[in-house]
Amino acid sequence: MDTATFNILNPDQSPSARILVVKYEALNDDDLVRMLERFGHKVVGMTDTGETAIIQALTLQPDLVIMDIRLEGAMNGIRAAVEIRKSSDLPVVFLTPFSDQLLLNEAQKAMPYGYLSKPYNECELRAVVQMALYKHHFDCATRENQAWLHSILQSVSDGVVVCNTR
């Protein structure tokens, strides 16, 4: 998704996003994919293991990762999201049928852009995806502005003195 074209005034007209779906039994469930496609997004990859999710996130460079906390294999979604966030700036939204405080505390370590409890409906999914993309857009813009200001301040070699002549 080209973040420069994100429509602030009308997010419904914002460009479609490329989404990686990492879901327990992902290959047997097309509902999530169908909903995302109805929203105008493109699912660029699908897997049910954390290990494959990391590889696909780095190679496909999606705009958003939707990650189930419970996955096939040895690595859960939280650990996979932490690994993805270490090497890229991809926003992750968690899906889970569980919502206990201990799990929420653990999930926060991955710095997710959203959390959606199963079962969810189409409106809830749309809202969490849209908000995650919107927040990520502004996080990127903020980092760019901070870098720009930092470079300006670093390039100022002379001091500036303001004097009152009165």
PDB file of C-alpha atoms in Angstrom:
ATOM      1  CA  MET A   1       0.000   0.000   0.000  1.00  0.00           C
ATOM      2  CA  ASP A   2       1.369   3.370  -0.942  1.00  0.00           C
ATOM      3  CA  THR A   3       1.175   5.241   2.350  1.00  0.00           C
ATOM      4  CA  ALA A   4       1.341   8.566   0.538  1.00  0.00           C
ATOM      5  CA  THR A   5      -2.084   7.931  -0.964  1.00  0.00           C
ATOM      6  CA  PHE A   6      -3.844   6.929   2.253  1.00  0.00           C
ATOM      7  CA  ASN A   7      -7.036   8.987   2.265  1.00  0.00           C
ATOM      8  CA  ILE A   8      -7.239  10.656   5.682  1.00  0.00           C
ATOM      9  CA  LEU A   9     -10.621  12.273   5.084  1.00  0.00           C
ATOM     10  CA  ASN A  10     -12.269   9.146   3.718  1.00  0.00           C
ATOM     11  CA  PRO A  11     -10.512   5.949   4.844  1.00  0.00           C
ATOM     12  CA  ASP A  12     -13.092   3.832   2.969  1.00  0.00           C
ATOM     13  CA  GLN A  13     -11.517   5.102  -0.260  1.00  0.00           C
ATOM     14  CA  SER A  14      -7.991   4.259   0.847  1.00  0.00           C
ATOM     15  CA  PRO A  15      -5.985   1.897  -1.373  1.00  0.00           C
ATOM     16  CA  SER A  16      -6.171  -1.831  -0.939  1.00  0.00           C
ATOM     17  CA  ALA A  17      -3.580  -3.513   1.228  1.00  0.00           C
ATOM     18  CA  ARG A  18      -1.486  -6.606   0.645  1.00  0.00           C
ATOM     19  CA  ILE A  19      -2.131  -8.930   3.589  1.00  0.00           C
ATOM     20  CA  LEU A  20      -0.373 -12.036   4.885  1.00  0.00           C
ATOM     21  CA  VAL A  21      -2.729 -14.365   6.774  1.00  0.00           C
ATOM     22  CA  VAL A  22      -1.162 -16.621   9.405  1.00  0.00           C
ATOM     23  CA  LYS A  23      -3.915 -18.702  10.909  1.00  0.00           C
ATOM     24  CA  TYR A  24      -4.366 -22.000  12.732  1.00  0.00           C
ATOM     25  CA  GLU A  25      -5.801 -24.364  10.133  1.00  0.00           C
ATOM     26  CA  ALA A  26      -5.472 -21.529   7.611  1.00  0.00           C
ATOM     27  CA  LEU A  27      -5.596 -23.815   4.639  1.00  0.00           C
ATOM     28  CA  ASN A  28      -9.060 -25.093   5.672  1.00  0.00           C
ATOM     29  CA  ASP A  29     -10.673 -21.674   6.230  1.00  0.00           C
ATOM     30  CA  ASP A  30     -11.545 -19.310   3.405  1.00  0.00           C
ATOM     31  CA  ASP A  31     -13.925 -17.031   5.363  1.00  0.00           C
ATOM     32  CA  LEU A  32     -11.197 -14.616   6.453  1.00  0.00           C
ATOM     33  CA  VAL A  33      -9.776 -14.404   2.927  1.00  0.00           C
ATOM     34  CA  ARG A  34     -13.221 -13.789   1.425  1.00  0.00           C
ATOM     35  CA  MET A  35     -13.938 -10.999   3.911  1.00  0.00           C
ATOM     36  CA  LEU A  36     -10.582  -9.315   3.269  1.00  0.00           C
ATOM     37  CA  GLU A  37     -11.133  -9.510  -0.480  1.00  0.00           C
ATOM     38  CA  ARG A  38     -14.619  -8.009  -0.086  1.00  0.00           C
ATOM     39  CA  PHE A  39     -12.934  -5.065   1.664  1.00  0.00           C
ATOM     40  CA  GLY A  40     -10.756  -4.638  -1.441  1.00  0.00           C
ATOM     41  CA  HIS A  41      -7.562  -6.111   0.017  1.00  0.00           C
ATOM     42  CA  LYS A  42      -5.362  -8.793  -1.525  1.00  0.00           C
ATOM     43  CA  VAL A  43      -4.191 -11.823   0.435  1.00  0.00           C
ATOM     44  CA  VAL A  44      -0.623 -12.316  -0.805  1.00  0.00           C
ATOM     45  CA  GLY A  45       0.226 -15.300   1.364  1.00  0.00           C
ATOM     46  CA  MET A  46      -1.268 -17.817   3.739  1.00  0.00           C
ATOM     47  CA  THR A  47       0.321 -20.187   6.206  1.00  0.00           C
ATOM     48  CA  ASP A  48      -0.397 -21.950   9.474  1.00  0.00           C
ATOM     49  CA  THR A  49       3.097 -22.000  11.035  1.00  0.00           C
ATOM     50  CA  GLY A  50       5.143 -19.284  12.698  1.00  0.00           C
ATOM     51  CA  GLU A  51       8.329 -20.345  10.968  1.00  0.00           C
ATOM     52  CA  THR A  52       6.809 -19.996   7.500  1.00  0.00           C
ATOM     53  CA  ALA A  53       5.132 -16.739   8.524  1.00  0.00           C
ATOM     54  CA  ILE A  54       8.522 -15.170   9.248  1.00  0.00           C
ATOM     55  CA  ILE A  55       9.884 -16.225   5.862  1.00  0.00           C
ATOM     56  CA  GLN A  56       6.783 -15.057   3.979  1.00  0.00           C
ATOM     57  CA  ALA A  57       6.676 -11.737   5.837  1.00  0.00           C
ATOM     58  CA  LEU A  58      10.265 -10.996   4.838  1.00  0.00           C
ATOM     59  CA  THR A  59       9.951 -12.158   1.228  1.00  0.00           C
ATOM     60  CA  LEU A  60       6.435 -10.926   0.385  1.00  0.00           C
ATOM     61  CA  GLN A  61       6.659  -7.631   2.330  1.00  0.00           C
ATOM     62  CA  PRO A  62       2.903  -7.345   2.926  1.00  0.00           C
ATOM     63  CA  ASP A  63       1.280  -4.173   4.244  1.00  0.00           C
ATOM     64  CA  LEU A  64      -0.261  -6.072   7.160  1.00  0.00           C
ATOM     65  CA  VAL A  65       0.068  -9.452   8.867  1.00  0.00           C
ATOM     66  CA  ILE A  66      -3.026 -11.003  10.421  1.00  0.00           C
ATOM     67  CA  MET A  67      -1.699 -13.591  12.871  1.00  0.00           C
ATOM     68  CA  ASP A  68      -3.477 -16.220  14.908  1.00  0.00           C
ATOM     69  CA  ILE A  69      -1.829 -16.626  18.305  1.00  0.00           C
ATOM     70  CA  ARG A  70      -2.280 -20.395  18.200  1.00  0.00           C
ATOM     71  CA  LEU A  71      -0.472 -21.927  15.226  1.00  0.00           C
ATOM     72  CA  GLU A  72       0.655 -25.297  13.932  1.00  0.00           C
ATOM     73  CA  GLY A  73       4.255 -26.226  14.716  1.00  0.00           C
ATOM     74  CA  ALA A  74       6.541 -25.256  17.568  1.00  0.00           C
ATOM     75  CA  MET A  75       6.289 -21.460  17.298  1.00  0.00           C
ATOM     76  CA  ASN A  76       3.189 -19.579  18.409  1.00  0.00           C
ATOM     77  CA  GLY A  77       1.938 -16.385  16.776  1.00  0.00           C
ATOM     78  CA  ILE A  78       3.291 -14.091  19.478  1.00  0.00           C
ATOM     79  CA  ARG A  79       6.827 -15.382  19.055  1.00  0.00           C
ATOM     80  CA  ALA A  80       6.532 -15.244  15.258  1.00  0.00           C
ATOM     81  CA  ALA A  81       5.275 -11.646  15.438  1.00  0.00           C
ATOM     82  CA  VAL A  82       8.197 -10.659  17.681  1.00  0.00           C
ATOM     83  CA  GLU A  83      10.622 -12.142  15.137  1.00  0.00           C
ATOM     84  CA  ILE A  84       8.884 -10.392  12.238  1.00  0.00           C
ATOM     85  CA  ARG A  85       8.951  -7.038  14.059  1.00  0.00           C
ATOM     86  CA  LYS A  86      12.693  -7.470  14.822  1.00  0.00           C
ATOM     87  CA  SER A  87      13.576  -7.478  11.141  1.00  0.00           C
ATOM     88  CA  SER A  88      10.841  -5.382   9.535  1.00  0.00           C
ATOM     89  CA  ASP A  89       8.335  -2.662  10.265  1.00  0.00           C
ATOM     90  CA  LEU A  90       5.258  -4.706   9.433  1.00  0.00           C
ATOM     91  CA  PRO A  91       2.107  -4.149  11.467  1.00  0.00           C
ATOM     92  CA  VAL A  92       0.623  -7.284  13.018  1.00  0.00           C
ATOM     93  CA  VAL A  93      -2.969  -7.860  14.124  1.00  0.00           C
ATOM     94  CA  PHE A  94      -3.614 -10.851  16.387  1.00  0.00           C
ATOM     95  CA  LEU A  95      -6.549 -13.249  16.187  1.00  0.00           C
ATOM     96  CA  THR A  96      -7.401 -15.517  19.104  1.00  0.00           C
ATOM     97  CA  PRO A  97     -10.311 -17.325  20.716  1.00  0.00           C
ATOM     98  CA  PHE A  98      -8.729 -16.548  24.087  1.00  0.00           C
ATOM     99  CA  SER A  99      -8.826 -13.170  25.805  1.00  0.00           C
ATOM    100  CA  ASP A 100      -7.443 -13.704  29.289  1.00  0.00           C
ATOM    101  CA  GLN A 101      -5.227 -11.019  30.821  1.00  0.00           C
ATOM    102  CA  LEU A 102      -2.101 -13.204  30.867  1.00  0.00           C
ATOM    103  CA  LEU A 103      -2.354 -13.787  27.113  1.00  0.00           C
ATOM    104  CA  LEU A 104      -2.998 -10.090  26.469  1.00  0.00           C
ATOM    105  CA  ASN A 105       0.099  -9.191  28.496  1.00  0.00           C
ATOM    106  CA  GLU A 106       2.169 -11.692  26.523  1.00  0.00           C
ATOM    107  CA  ALA A 107       0.786 -10.451  23.185  1.00  0.00           C
ATOM    108  CA  GLN A 108       1.735  -6.853  24.026  1.00  0.00           C
ATOM    109  CA  LYS A 109       5.422  -7.827  23.827  1.00  0.00           C
ATOM    110  CA  ALA A 110       5.014  -8.131  20.054  1.00  0.00           C
ATOM    111  CA  MET A 111       3.697  -4.545  19.828  1.00  0.00           C
ATOM    112  CA  PRO A 112       0.614  -5.507  17.802  1.00  0.00           C
ATOM    113  CA  TYR A 113      -1.467  -2.999  15.898  1.00  0.00           C
ATOM    114  CA  GLY A 114      -4.654  -4.759  16.915  1.00  0.00           C
ATOM    115  CA  TYR A 115      -6.215  -7.712  18.652  1.00  0.00           C
ATOM    116  CA  LEU A 116      -9.382  -9.466  17.537  1.00  0.00           C
ATOM    117  CA  SER A 117     -11.172 -12.134  19.578  1.00  0.00           C
ATOM    118  CA  LYS A 118     -12.747 -15.065  17.757  1.00  0.00           C
ATOM    119  CA  PRO A 119     -15.440 -15.382  16.719  1.00  0.00           C
ATOM    120  CA  TYR A 120     -15.492 -12.002  15.025  1.00  0.00           C
ATOM    121  CA  ASN A 121     -17.840 -10.528  12.482  1.00  0.00           C
ATOM    122  CA  GLU A 122     -17.135  -8.694   9.258  1.00  0.00           C
ATOM    123  CA  CYS A 123     -17.571  -5.231  10.809  1.00  0.00           C
ATOM    124  CA  GLU A 124     -15.093  -5.997  13.606  1.00  0.00           C
ATOM    125  CA  LEU A 125     -12.535  -7.350  11.141  1.00  0.00           C
ATOM    126  CA  ARG A 126     -12.929  -4.353   8.845  1.00  0.00           C
ATOM    127  CA  ALA A 127     -12.478  -1.951  11.772  1.00  0.00           C
ATOM    128  CA  VAL A 128      -9.348  -3.591  13.165  1.00  0.00           C
ATOM    129  CA  VAL A 129      -7.716  -3.903   9.713  1.00  0.00           C
ATOM    130  CA  GLN A 130      -8.541  -0.313   8.773  1.00  0.00           C
ATOM    131  CA  MET A 131      -7.296   1.060  12.103  1.00  0.00           C
ATOM    132  CA  ALA A 132      -4.074  -0.980  11.940  1.00  0.00           C
ATOM    133  CA  LEU A 133      -3.301   0.277   8.431  1.00  0.00           C
ATOM    134  CA  TYR A 134      -4.195   3.848   9.393  1.00  0.00           C
ATOM    135  CA  LYS A 135      -2.042   3.773  12.545  1.00  0.00           C
ATOM    136  CA  HIS A 136       0.889   2.237  10.686  1.00  0.00           C
ATOM    137  CA  HIS A 137       0.636   4.944   8.015  1.00  0.00           C
ATOM    138  CA  PHE A 138       0.932   7.655  10.663  1.00  0.00           C
ATOM    139  CA  ASP A 139       3.688   5.854  12.568  1.00  0.00           C
ATOM    140  CA  CYS A 140       5.726   5.776   9.342  1.00  0.00           C
ATOM    141  CA  ALA A 141       5.035   9.458   8.643  1.00  0.00           C
ATOM    142  CA  THR A 142       6.016  10.379  12.205  1.00  0.00           C
ATOM    143  CA  ARG A 143       9.314   8.482  11.916  1.00  0.00           C
ATOM    144  CA  GLU A 144      10.051  10.203   8.593  1.00  0.00           C
ATOM    145  CA  ASN A 145       9.360  13.620  10.124  1.00  0.00           C
ATOM    146  CA  GLN A 146      11.542  12.859  13.128  1.00  0.00           C
ATOM    147  CA  ALA A 147      14.388  11.765  10.863  1.00  0.00           C
ATOM    148  CA  TRP A 148      13.988  14.919   8.765  1.00  0.00           C
ATOM    149  CA  LEU A 149      14.047  17.170  11.849  1.00  0.00           C
ATOM    150  CA  HIS A 150      17.028  15.290  13.249  1.00  0.00           C
ATOM    151  CA  SER A 151      18.976  15.777  10.009  1.00  0.00           C
ATOM    152  CA  ILE A 152      18.145  19.491   9.997  1.00  0.00           C
ATOM    153  CA  LEU A 153      19.317  19.916  13.575  1.00  0.00           C
ATOM    154  CA  GLN A 154      22.483  17.931  12.871  1.00  0.00           C
ATOM    155  CA  SER A 155      23.303  20.106   9.856  1.00  0.00           C
ATOM    156  CA  VAL A 156      23.054  23.383  11.752  1.00  0.00           C
ATOM    157  CA  SER A 157      26.690  24.185  12.391  1.00  0.00           C
ATOM    158  CA  ASP A 158      26.367  27.776  13.576  1.00  0.00           C
ATOM    159  CA  GLY A 159      24.667  28.900  16.712  1.00  0.00           C
ATOM    160  CA  VAL A 160      21.795  31.309  16.426  1.00  0.00           C
ATOM    161  CA  VAL A 161      21.633  34.210  18.873  1.00  0.00           C
ATOM    162  CA  VAL A 162      18.612  36.455  19.250  1.00  0.00           C
ATOM    163  CA  CYS A 163      19.284  39.843  20.823  1.00  0.00           C
ATOM    164  CA  ASN A 164      16.881  42.486  21.999  1.00  0.00           C
ATOM    165  CA  THR A 165      18.294  45.907  21.016  1.00  0.00           C
ATOM    166  CA  ARG A 166      16.259  47.839  23.565  1.00  0.00           C
TER     167      ARG A 166
END
